[in-house]
Amino acid sequence: MVVGEYSTLYPSPLESWSMILVLLFVVGLSMIFEARDDYYRAKKDKETNNTTANKIVLNGEKVREETKKWAEFQVGDLVIVRNNEAFPADLVLLTSSELDGNAYVETANIDGETNLKLRQANKDLSDILQGGKLGDMNTAMRKSTGTEISIEAGPPTEKIYAFQATLKMQGETHPLSNYTFLHRGSVLRNTAWAIGIVVYTGPQTKIILNSADPPLKRSTIDRTVDKILYVVIFAQCCVVTVAVIGYLIWSSEHIQEKPELGYFSTWYLIPKGEDTNSFVFPNGLAYWLSYFILFNNFVPINIYVTMDLCNLLQGVFINNDITIYCEETDTAATCRSSNLCQELGMIEYIFSDKTGTLTQNVMKLRKVAVGAKSYGDLEHKGFDTAALEKDLGQGRNKDIENFLIVLSVAHTVVTDKDGVYQAESPDEAALVDGAAQIGYRFSTRRGERMEVEVQWERNPREYVIEAINAFSSKRKRMSCVCRRPDGTYVLMVKGADNIVLQRAEAKTDAKTLNTHLSAYANEGLRTLLVGSREISAEEFKKWKTQYDDASRSLGGNRKELLEAAAEAIEKDIHVLGVTAIEDKLQEDVAATISNLADAGIKLWVLTGDKVETAINIGYSCKVLVPDMKVIKLTSDSKEQINLRLENLVRQLRALSKGLDPPASDTKSSNDIRNVHLKSMGLVITGAALEHIMKHDVPRGMLLELGMACKVVIACRVSPLQKAELVQMVRQGIKPEPITLAIGDGANDVTMIQKAHVGVGISGNEGQQAANVSDFAISRFKYLQRLLLVHGRWNYRRICKVITYVFYKNFCLTLTLLYFSATTGFSGTSLYDSWVYTSFNIHTMLPICAIGCLDQDVRSETVELFPALYMTGRLNLDLNTRIIIQYILLAIVHSVIVVFWPYFSYFGLDQVDLGGLYVFGTLVFSCLVFTVQYRVMLITVTWTSITAIVLSVSFFLYFLFLLVYGVWYSLSWNFYWVPYKMMGSAIFWVVLFGVPATALYFDFVLHWVSREFFPTVMDFAVEADYMMTKAKKSSVMKSLAKKVKANVNALEGNKAGREVDNAHINDVEMTRYVSPQSRPSASAGPKGFAFSHPGEMPAQLHRQMTTNVGDHQSGDKSTKDPQPRQMDCLEPPHGRRGSIQDGKDTKIDMSGQTFKGHAWEDAKLGKNRPADESTWCGRFLQQKLPRLQKPLTPRVTMIVLTVVGCFFFLIGGLVVMGSQEAVYQMVQYDGNTKDYTSLGYEVEFQDCQLVAARNQSTRTCNITFTLQHDMKSPIYVHYGLTNFYQNYQSYVGDHSPSQLDGTTAEPGATCTYYRENAEGDAYLPCGLAANSMFNDTFSLKSPANLVMLESDIAWDVDRDRRFNNPSGYPDICTDGYQCLSETYPGYVAASEGVEDEHFMVWMRTAALNTFMKKYGRIEASLSKGDRLEFEVVSRFPVSPYEGGKAIIITNDSWIGGRNTFMGVAMITMGCIVFLTVLLMALKELIFPRKTGTQELLAEQANEAKDEPTATKGMIPRHGRGEVE
C-alpha cells in the first residue's frame, strides 16, 4: 500500500496511513495481552531474584552471616536457612538443628505436594559439624567453614527426583542421593535451621530446568480459522482476478486510440495523454495489486484479537463460577489456557485417572488378610481391629506381628512436631495409621533410626534402615533392609500383587492370596501384598557392598545399578498378607459420568489398580452398567492378545455391516456375536498394552475396538502408557476427535499435556497435575458444568463470532466489487480510506458482547438435557455448510446494501449529495447498520450489557463520522460530508430500508428453517423459554402469597398492615422451598422477626419495601426504632455464610426494607468467587437479568407486520414528497432523445461537438417548455452520462497541492487542443484533476429571469476547502500555472480556485451518470413557460459514447425525486404482508409443535443415540490399522 501510494509501480486505492494505524491498533491489542503476561512474569522473576538469603562467611577467625540476593549465590557457597524460609539455590544438606542432620522440607513449589518430606544429611559429616552440640547453630556455622569437604555432582538435569553425587571427606567417599538434596524454592519446615552447600544455581537449578513453557496448544477452532483464512485468501485472489479481467475488458472497449482523432476515446482518463499505462508494472499486474489492496478486508485482521478478547472473558467467567467452587478446600476453578475455552464444548473422548480423580484419594485401611483369615468389615465406620487384635495376642502370633511391623517400618512417612503423619502418598499414611490403630505406632524418625511404640511394651522399639529400594512406576514395589533391635537383618517389601508374587518363595499359598485379592478387589478396595525375608549378616554385608557401589556411581546408569541391586535382594519373599485400602468415590461422580455419557462423550478410565478393583469401581460410578458386555484383554501372552484382538475385530466388522459374525476362537467371555454395538465395554491391562502398542496392526485393531465400545478401562498402566493411549486416539481417528485428560497426580502429567485439553484436579497427591493443566478444578463433578455449560456456551459463542466476522467482511468487500463495475473496474474505493479501515473497529464491540455473554439456553436446561452438548461435539456451528450459508447471506445482504442507495442516487444527486464520499458513506452506514442488526438477530440472550454495548457502538460510529468530518487536515475530501449526509431526509429513509429489507429475508429464512426443518437446538431455545416463564410465574405467586401470610401473622392480623406486593414481585428467584409449620413470628422490645426454613430466592438482596408499622407497642415517639430482623434457617442459593445448626441467619429490615443478608464473612474462603448479591457478582456468575424471547412464528409475524407497516408509511411519504420535486431534462449532446414522443416542446440547434482537430468549442441555443409548475428556488444542472469521474486515476489526482497552484504544469498556456512534440497530433489539455469540463449555460429567455451562479457549492467549500494560496495571483507569473491559466477565458484570474463551478465539479461523482449544479433561479415558474438557454459546448462526448444534458429541478422535504424508491418500499410492504398472511395460514392449517420440556426430552433422547456422522467406523488400510 505504501509502495503503491509513493511510487509509480502500481496504484494504491487507499491511503497507507489509514491501514497502518488500524493495523497498529489490532496488533497493539495483541501486544497488550502478551505484554500483560510478560509484565507479571518479569515482575515475578524480579521478586524471586531479589529475594534474599544468608550466606555463611568466614571473616578472619569470626564467622558471620551475609545477606545476599538469590541471583548472587555461586556454587560452593555455604547457606544457612531458617524455619519457613525458602532455599535460594539447589543445595546439598550438610547439617541441621535436628538429630543426624535431618530436615523437613515442603516441595509444593516444585511438585505441588504440600506434605513434608524428610531430607537426611550424611550422618558422619553432620556429627562433625554439630560438634556434639545438637541445635547449636553457631558451632555448626563455625565448623562448616573449617571442615574440608569435596562434592562431585553430575551435570544439571531436569529430573526432579534424580541427583547423583559423591561426598569426599577425610579420605572417604560417601554417596549422595536425592534424600540429601534441597531444591531451590522448597521451604524448610519444622526445623529451626539447616546448613547447605550450593551445587546448582540460576538456570541450572532443577526448578528452572523444569520451568519450560508447557506445550503450545492451539484449539481446534483456531486451526479451523487458519484453514478458513487460507480459503478466504484464495477466494480474495480469485475475486481480484475477476475484477482485473473486468478492467482489461472494459479498458479494451473504452480506452481506445482513435487514429482519426489523434487521441484516445476516453481521453480524460489518460493523465499523460500519450499511453494507457502510466505505471512501471504492466496494467494487468498493476491493477491486480491495486485490487488486492482494495479487497484487503476479505481477510479480517481483527478476528484473532476479537477471539482473544472473548476467550479472555470466558476464562474469567470460569474462574469466578461459584458453582464449581469447593468451599471445603477453598478452591475455585482456574483457567490457564483461555484459548481452549471453546474446546471444552467439543470433547468426544475423556481420559480419566481413577485414584484421586474419580475417588477421594482419602485412603483408609479397611481390611487385611494374614494367612487364610481376613480381618475388617466394610460396614464398620473405620478399620475394625477387634478380631485382629484378638488373634495377635499381644505379639504372640508372629505372622501378624511381622505383618504389622512391615506396615509401621517400611515406609517414607515422617511426623511433624504435632505428631501428624506426613506421607508422600495417601496409601502409605493409611497403612501406617492402620498399624498404629492395632498397637504398632510409628512415633518418630531420627535419620536412619525409626521408633515404633508397641502398645503393650513400655519402651519403643528402634529399627535401623540400612538401605531403601525406592518405589517407582516401573518397579511397582518398595523395599527396605532393616536391622531389628536384636541386631538381625530383615527385608521388608510392599508392592503390587503380580510383582510380589513373581518374587515370592515357592511355598507361597498363591491360591489363598488370590482369593483374598479378588474378594477385596470386587469390593472396590486397593490391594497390596506385604512380605519379608530374613537376611543373614554375611548376605547383607555382601549385598550392601553392591548397593553402596551403585549409590556412589556418578555415571548415567546409577538408577539401573540400584534397580539391579534391588532385584538381587528381593527374592524368596515370604508373603505375610494382604492390605485393602478404601478410596471412596467422590460426590456425584456416578451422576456426572452418566450425564457425560448422555452428552455423547466416551470415557476411558486409565488406572494403576487391579482389573477387579477397576471393574468394581467402574460399576460403582456407572462407567459400566449391568447390561453391558465387558470384554477383557488381560493376557500377558503376545500371541493370545493378538488372536483375541483379531477375533473381536472380525466379529465387530461383521456386526457393523449387519452380517452374522463368525464364532470366536477364544473363550466365550470375549465373544460379541450377540452383543449390541453400543453396549460394550473394554477392559485391558498394561501388560497387554505393552505388546499391542509396539506394532501398528494390533494398535489399529485396539483403536477400532475401543471406538466401538462405550467405555474403555485400562488397568495397571504406567504414566507413559496413559499418554500413548491419548496419542493413539488423537492420531488414529480421522477427523481427529477432541480429547480431554483429567487427573490429579504427577503420574497424570504426560497424559494431561498430550490431550487437546488437560484438566487437573487439586487433590491429595499435590498440585502437579493442576499446575501443568489447562484448567484446574477441585472435584470431578465440576467437570460436568465445565463441559456441558461453559464449554457448550463458549463453543456456540465463538462460532457466532467467527462466522459473523467473516460474514461482515465479505459484505464489505462485495460492496466494493459491485461498485467497481460502475468505475470501469479501475479499483476506485467506494469509501474514504479512514472510514473503510475503521469498519472492523465499529463492528467489534457488539460481537464481543455476544462472544462473552450470549446463552442460547440456561445452564439448568443444559444440565437437564445433556444431549444438547452435541452442538460442539458434532461441530454443528462451524462447518462447511454453515460457512456457505454465511457466504450466501453476505451476498444477499451486500446486494441489498448497495442497491437501496443506488435507487436513491438520483434524488441525492439532485440535491448535490451525489458525490463519491457522500454516497460511499451512505452505503457504509447502511452496511454498518445491517451487520449490527445481524448481531441483534443472532443474540439470544439480551442483558443490560448487550444493549449498552450495541448502543455505544452506534454512538461511537456517529461520533467518529462527526469528528472525522471536521478533521480538515486528515481528509480534505471528506470534510463536512457526514453533516451534509445526515442533514438529508433521504439518508434516514435509506438507513431504515436497508436493514429492514435484510431483516425480512433473514426472518423468512429463519421461519422456514424452524417450521420445516427444526433442530434440537430450536426446540431447546423454545423449551428453555417456556420453562423459565412457567417457573417464574408460579414461583413469584407462591413467594408473594407466603411472604404476605407471614407478615400478616406477625402483625396479629391488624388492619392496614400488609406487605406491598408490588416490590415483592420484582424479586428474581430460582427456587423456593415452602415453609414448614413452625413458629412464624416473635416479638420483643427490640422489634420483631419472622422465619421460614428452606431455600430463599437467589436474588433476595433486592430491596422489598413493606408497609409494616412500628411494632413497639404503645411507644409511638421512638425516633430511632430498633432494626427488624427476618430469619431464615438456610442461606440463599449461591451464598454461604458461617451458619451454625439451629441458628437463624438475620436479614436486616431496618427502615421497613429488606437490605440483604448480614453475613459473617470472616470464615469465608479467600478464594471464594463473588456471589449474586452484587451487580458485579451477577455479571461474573452470568446471572444478569435478561430478556430472552425466541423467534417463534408468532413473534416473527408480529415483527414482520411492524416492519411492513413502516415500509408502507415511509414509502408513501417518499412518493408524496417526490411528487413535489419536479424534474425536467433536455439532452443536447451525445445520443439525444426524441422529445416530441415524450410530449416535450423542445427546440435546439446542433450542439454536438464534432471531434475534429481544428474545432475547440460550439455554441447553440436550447428552447423548451416546462411540463410542471415549479416553485422557487429552481436549480439548473449540468448532466453527464457515461462519464467516469469516479475512475481511480481521476479520483487520485484530486489533491489540494494541484488545486492551489503549488504544482507547476508543463506549458505556459493551454487551449483545448495542444500540439504534441512532433506537431502532427492534438491532445486534450490538462491533467484529469485540473480539468474543467463544464459547458457554459446562459439564460436568454424570459428576459426578466436571472440565473444566479453563486451559492451553488457547499458552504464549507466556499469558506474552507477552496482558497487561493498566499500571494495569489502574483505567484502565477513565478513559474506556477494557476487555474485561470489552465482555462483562460473561462476562469477569471480574480477567482482562481474560488470559482464555484469548479468547486461543484471537484465533488467527485459516485456514479458515471450524474448532474452538477450550475445555477439557480430565484423565481417560481408555471407549466407551459418557455425557457431558452445558450450553451457553449467545450468538449466532445461522442468518442466515449457519452451524453450531455441541461436539467431543471426543484426540491421537496425529501430532497430530490425518489419516486422509484418510494414505490419499491411500498412494494416491499406488500411482500411483507403477503408473507405474514402465508405464515398465518400455515400456522392455522399445519401448526408446528412448539418446544416444551417433554418435546425437548423426546428430541434429546433421539439425538443422543445419533451416530457422529463422519466419525463412525473409520476405513481401514490393507494392514488393518485405523488411520
CSV table of N, CA and C in Angstrom, one decimal, residues 1120-1206:
chain,number,residue,atom,x,y,z
A,1120,ASP,N,-35.6,6.5,67.0
A,1120,ASP,CA,-34.6,5.5,66.5
A,1120,ASP,C,-35.0,4.1,66.7
A,1121,PRO,N,-36.0,3.7,65.9
A,1121,PRO,CA,-36.5,2.3,66.2
A,1121,PRO,C,-35.5,1.3,66.0
A,1122,GLN,N,-35.6,0.2,66.7
A,1122,GLN,CA,-34.7,-0.9,66.6
A,1122,GLN,C,-34.8,-1.7,65.3
A,1123,PRO,N,-33.8,-2.2,64.8
A,1123,PRO,CA,-33.9,-2.9,63.5
A,1123,PRO,C,-34.8,-4.1,63.6
A,1124,ARG,N,-35.5,-4.4,62.5
A,1124,ARG,CA,-36.3,-5.6,62.5
A,1124,ARG,C,-35.5,-6.7,61.8
A,1125,GLN,N,-35.7,-7.9,62.1
A,1125,GLN,CA,-34.9,-9.0,61.5
A,1125,GLN,C,-35.8,-10.0,60.9
A,1126,MET,N,-35.4,-10.5,59.7
A,1126,MET,CA,-36.1,-11.6,59.1
A,1126,MET,C,-35.2,-12.8,59.2
A,1127,ASP,N,-35.6,-13.9,59.7
A,1127,ASP,CA,-34.8,-15.1,59.9
A,1127,ASP,C,-35.0,-16.1,58.9
A,1128,CYS,N,-33.9,-16.8,58.5
A,1128,CYS,CA,-34.1,-17.9,57.6
A,1128,CYS,C,-33.0,-19.0,58.0
A,1129,LEU,N,-33.5,-20.2,58.1
A,1129,LEU,CA,-32.6,-21.3,58.6
A,1129,LEU,C,-31.5,-21.6,57.6
A,1130,GLU,N,-31.6,-21.4,56.3
A,1130,GLU,CA,-30.6,-21.7,55.3
A,1130,GLU,C,-30.3,-20.5,54.5
A,1131,PRO,N,-29.1,-20.4,54.0
A,1131,PRO,CA,-28.7,-19.2,53.2
A,1131,PRO,C,-29.3,-19.3,51.8
A,1132,PRO,N,-29.5,-18.1,51.2
A,1132,PRO,CA,-30.0,-18.2,49.8
A,1132,PRO,C,-29.0,-19.0,48.9
A,1133,HIS,N,-29.6,-19.4,47.8
A,1133,HIS,CA,-28.8,-20.2,46.8
A,1133,HIS,C,-27.7,-19.4,46.3
A,1134,GLY,N,-26.5,-20.0,46.3
A,1134,GLY,CA,-25.3,-19.3,45.8
A,1134,GLY,C,-24.6,-18.5,46.9
A,1135,ARG,N,-25.1,-18.5,48.2
A,1135,ARG,CA,-24.4,-17.8,49.3
A,1135,ARG,C,-24.1,-18.8,50.4
A,1136,ARG,N,-22.9,-18.7,50.9
A,1136,ARG,CA,-22.5,-19.5,52.1
A,1136,ARG,C,-22.0,-18.6,53.2
A,1137,GLY,N,-22.5,-18.8,54.4
A,1137,GLY,CA,-22.1,-18.0,55.5
A,1137,GLY,C,-21.7,-18.9,56.6
A,1138,SER,N,-21.3,-18.3,57.7
A,1138,SER,CA,-21.0,-19.1,58.9
A,1138,SER,C,-22.2,-19.5,59.7
A,1139,ILE,N,-23.1,-20.3,59.1
A,1139,ILE,CA,-24.3,-20.6,59.8
A,1139,ILE,C,-24.2,-21.9,60.6
A,1140,GLN,N,-24.5,-21.8,61.8
A,1140,GLN,CA,-24.5,-22.9,62.7
A,1140,GLN,C,-25.8,-23.6,62.8
A,1141,ASP,N,-25.8,-24.9,63.0
A,1141,ASP,CA,-27.0,-25.7,63.1
A,1141,ASP,C,-27.9,-25.1,64.2
A,1142,GLY,N,-29.1,-24.9,63.9
A,1142,GLY,CA,-30.1,-24.4,64.9
A,1142,GLY,C,-30.1,-22.9,65.1
A,1143,LYS,N,-29.2,-22.2,64.4
A,1143,LYS,CA,-29.2,-20.8,64.5
A,1143,LYS,C,-29.7,-20.1,63.2
A,1144,ASP,N,-30.4,-19.1,63.4
A,1144,ASP,CA,-31.0,-18.4,62.2
A,1144,ASP,C,-30.1,-17.3,61.7
A,1145,THR,N,-30.2,-17.1,60.4
A,1145,THR,CA,-29.4,-16.0,59.8
A,1145,THR,C,-30.3,-14.8,59.7
A,1146,LYS,N,-29.8,-13.7,60.1
A,1146,LYS,CA,-30.6,-12.5,60.2
A,1146,LYS,C,-30.5,-11.7,58.9
A,1147,ILE,N,-31.7,-11.2,58.5
A,1147,ILE,CA,-31.8,-10.3,57.3
A,1147,ILE,C,-32.3,-9.0,57.8
A,1148,ASP,N,-31.5,-8.0,57.8
A,1148,ASP,CA,-31.8,-6.7,58.3
A,1148,ASP,C,-33.0,-6.1,57.6
A,1149,MET,N,-34.0,-5.6,58.4
A,1149,MET,CA,-35.2,-5.0,57.8
A,1149,MET,C,-35.4,-3.6,58.3
A,1150,SER,N,-34.3,-2.9,58.6
A,1150,SER,CA,-34.3,-1.6,59.2
A,1150,SER,C,-35.0,-0.7,58.2
A,1151,GLY,N,-35.8,0.2,58.7
A,1151,GLY,CA,-36.5,1.2,57.9
A,1151,GLY,C,-37.5,0.5,57.0
A,1152,GLN,N,-38.0,-0.7,57.5
A,1152,GLN,CA,-39.1,-1.4,56.8
A,1152,GLN,C,-38.7,-1.8,55.4
A,1153,THR,N,-37.4,-2.1,55.1
A,1153,THR,CA,-37.0,-2.6,53.8
A,1153,THR,C,-36.0,-3.8,54.1
A,1154,PHE,N,-36.0,-4.7,53.1
A,1154,PHE,CA,-35.0,-5.8,53.1
A,1154,PHE,C,-33.7,-5.2,52.5
A,1155,LYS,N,-32.6,-5.3,53.3
A,1155,LYS,CA,-31.4,-4.7,52.8
A,1155,LYS,C,-30.4,-5.8,52.4
A,1156,GLY,N,-30.7,-7.0,52.5
A,1156,GLY,CA,-29.8,-8.1,52.2
A,1156,GLY,C,-29.3,-8.8,53.4
A,1157,HIS,N,-28.5,-9.8,53.2
A,1157,HIS,CA,-28.1,-10.7,54.3
A,1157,HIS,C,-26.9,-10.1,55.1
A,1158,ALA,N,-26.9,-10.2,56.4
A,1158,ALA,CA,-25.8,-9.7,57.2
A,1158,ALA,C,-24.9,-10.9,57.5
A,1159,TRP,N,-24.1,-11.3,56.6
A,1159,TRP,CA,-23.3,-12.5,56.7
A,1159,TRP,C,-22.1,-12.3,57.5
A,1160,GLU,N,-21.7,-13.3,58.2
A,1160,GLU,CA,-20.4,-13.3,58.9
A,1160,GLU,C,-19.3,-13.8,57.9
A,1161,ASP,N,-18.7,-12.9,57.2
A,1161,ASP,CA,-17.8,-13.3,56.1
A,1161,ASP,C,-16.4,-13.7,56.6
A,1162,ALA,N,-16.2,-13.7,57.9
A,1162,ALA,CA,-14.8,-14.0,58.4
A,1162,ALA,C,-14.4,-15.4,58.1
A,1163,LYS,N,-15.3,-16.3,58.0
A,1163,LYS,CA,-14.9,-17.7,57.7
A,1163,LYS,C,-15.0,-18.1,56.3
A,1164,LEU,N,-15.4,-17.1,55.4
A,1164,LEU,CA,-15.5,-17.4,54.0
A,1164,LEU,C,-14.1,-17.5,53.4
A,1165,GLY,N,-13.9,-18.5,52.5
A,1165,GLY,CA,-12.6,-18.7,51.9
A,1165,GLY,C,-12.1,-17.4,51.1
A,1166,LYS,N,-10.8,-17.2,51.1
A,1166,LYS,CA,-10.3,-16.0,50.4
A,1166,LYS,C,-10.4,-16.2,48.9
A,1167,ASN,N,-10.5,-17.4,48.5
A,1167,ASN,CA,-10.6,-17.7,47.0
A,1167,ASN,C,-12.0,-17.8,46.5
A,1168,ARG,N,-13.0,-17.6,47.4
A,1168,ARG,CA,-14.4,-17.7,47.0
A,1168,ARG,C,-14.8,-16.6,46.1
A,1169,PRO,N,-15.3,-17.0,44.9
A,1169,PRO,CA,-15.8,-16.0,43.9
A,1169,PRO,C,-17.0,-15.2,44.5
A,1170,ALA,N,-17.2,-14.1,43.9
A,1170,ALA,CA,-18.3,-13.2,44.3
A,1170,ALA,C,-19.6,-13.9,43.9
A,1171,ASP,N,-20.6,-13.7,44.8
A,1171,ASP,CA,-21.9,-14.4,44.6
A,1171,ASP,C,-22.8,-13.3,43.9
A,1172,GLU,N,-24.1,-13.6,43.9
A,1172,GLU,CA,-25.0,-12.8,43.1
A,1172,GLU,C,-25.6,-11.7,43.9
A,1173,SER,N,-25.0,-11.3,45.1
A,1173,SER,CA,-25.6,-10.3,45.9
A,1173,SER,C,-25.3,-8.9,45.3
A,1174,THR,N,-24.3,-8.8,44.4
A,1174,THR,CA,-24.0,-7.5,43.8
A,1174,THR,C,-24.1,-7.6,42.3
A,1175,TRP,N,-24.1,-6.4,41.7
A,1175,TRP,CA,-24.2,-6.5,40.2
A,1175,TRP,C,-22.9,-7.1,39.6
A,1176,CYS,N,-21.8,-6.8,40.2
A,1176,CYS,CA,-20.6,-7.5,39.7
A,1176,CYS,C,-20.6,-9.0,39.8
A,1177,GLY,N,-21.1,-9.4,41.0
A,1177,GLY,CA,-21.3,-10.9,41.2
A,1177,GLY,C,-22.2,-11.5,40.2
A,1178,ARG,N,-23.3,-10.8,39.9
A,1178,ARG,CA,-24.3,-11.4,39.0
A,1178,ARG,C,-23.7,-11.4,37.6
A,1179,PHE,N,-22.8,-10.4,37.3
A,1179,PHE,CA,-22.1,-10.4,36.0
A,1179,PHE,C,-21.2,-11.6,35.9
A,1180,LEU,N,-20.4,-11.8,36.9
A,1180,LEU,CA,-19.4,-12.9,36.9
A,1180,LEU,C,-20.0,-14.2,36.9
A,1181,GLN,N,-21.2,-14.3,37.5
A,1181,GLN,CA,-21.9,-15.6,37.6
A,1181,GLN,C,-22.8,-15.8,36.3
A,1182,GLN,N,-22.8,-14.8,35.4
A,1182,GLN,CA,-23.6,-14.8,34.2
A,1182,GLN,C,-25.0,-15.0,34.5
A,1183,LYS,N,-25.5,-14.2,35.5
A,1183,LYS,CA,-26.8,-14.3,36.0
A,1183,LYS,C,-27.5,-12.9,35.9
A,1184,LEU,N,-27.0,-12.0,35.1
A,1184,LEU,CA,-27.7,-10.7,34.9
A,1184,LEU,C,-29.1,-10.9,34.4
A,1185,PRO,N,-30.0,-10.0,34.9
A,1185,PRO,CA,-31.4,-10.1,34.4
A,1185,PRO,C,-31.4,-10.0,32.9
A,1186,ARG,N,-32.2,-10.8,32.2
A,1186,ARG,CA,-32.1,-10.9,30.8
A,1186,ARG,C,-33.4,-11.0,30.2
A,1187,LEU,N,-33.5,-10.6,28.9
A,1187,LEU,CA,-34.7,-10.8,28.1
A,1187,LEU,C,-34.4,-11.8,27.0
A,1188,GLN,N,-35.1,-12.9,27.0
A,1188,GLN,CA,-34.9,-14.0,26.1
A,1188,GLN,C,-36.2,-14.4,25.5
A,1189,LYS,N,-36.5,-13.9,24.3
A,1189,LYS,CA,-37.7,-14.2,23.6
A,1189,LYS,C,-37.4,-14.9,22.3
A,1190,PRO,N,-37.6,-16.2,22.2
A,1190,PRO,CA,-37.2,-16.9,20.9
A,1190,PRO,C,-38.1,-16.4,19.8
A,1191,LEU,N,-37.6,-16.6,18.6
A,1191,LEU,CA,-38.3,-16.2,17.4
A,1191,LEU,C,-39.3,-17.3,17.0
A,1192,THR,N,-40.4,-17.3,17.8
A,1192,THR,CA,-41.5,-18.2,17.4
A,1192,THR,C,-42.2,-17.7,16.2
A,1193,PRO,N,-43.1,-18.5,15.6
A,1193,PRO,CA,-43.8,-18.0,14.5
A,1193,PRO,C,-44.7,-16.7,14.8
A,1194,ARG,N,-45.2,-16.7,16.0
A,1194,ARG,CA,-46.0,-15.6,16.4
A,1194,ARG,C,-45.1,-14.3,16.5
A,1195,VAL,N,-44.0,-14.4,17.1
A,1195,VAL,CA,-43.1,-13.3,17.3
A,1195,VAL,C,-42.6,-12.8,15.9
A,1196,THR,N,-42.3,-13.8,15.0
A,1196,THR,CA,-41.9,-13.5,13.6
A,1196,THR,C,-42.9,-12.7,12.9
A,1197,MET,N,-44.2,-13.1,13.0
A,1197,MET,CA,-45.2,-12.4,12.3
A,1197,MET,C,-45.5,-11.0,12.9
A,1198,ILE,N,-45.4,-10.9,14.2
A,1198,ILE,CA,-45.5,-9.6,14.8
A,1198,ILE,C,-44.5,-8.6,14.3
A,1199,VAL,N,-43.2,-9.1,14.3
A,1199,VAL,CA,-42.1,-8.2,13.9
A,1199,VAL,C,-42.3,-7.8,12.4
A,1200,LEU,N,-42.6,-8.8,11.6
A,1200,LEU,CA,-42.7,-8.5,10.1
A,1200,LEU,C,-43.9,-7.6,9.9
A,1201,THR,N,-44.9,-7.8,10.6
A,1201,THR,CA,-46.1,-6.9,10.5
A,1201,THR,C,-45.7,-5.4,10.8
A,1202,VAL,N,-45.0,-5.2,11.8
A,1202,VAL,CA,-44.5,-3.9,12.2
A,1202,VAL,C,-43.6,-3.3,11.1
A,1203,VAL,N,-42.7,-4.2,10.6
A,1203,VAL,CA,-41.8,-3.7,9.5
A,1203,VAL,C,-42.6,-3.4,8.3
A,1204,GLY,N,-43.6,-4.2,7.9
A,1204,GLY,CA,-44.4,-3.9,6.8
A,1204,GLY,C,-45.1,-2.6,6.9
A,1205,CYS,N,-45.6,-2.3,8.1
A,1205,CYS,CA,-46.3,-1.0,8.3
A,1205,CYS,C,-45.4,0.1,8.1
A,1206,PHE,N,-44.1,0.0,8.5
A,1206,PHE,CA,-43.2,1.1,8.3
A,1206,PHE,C,-42.8,1.2,6.9
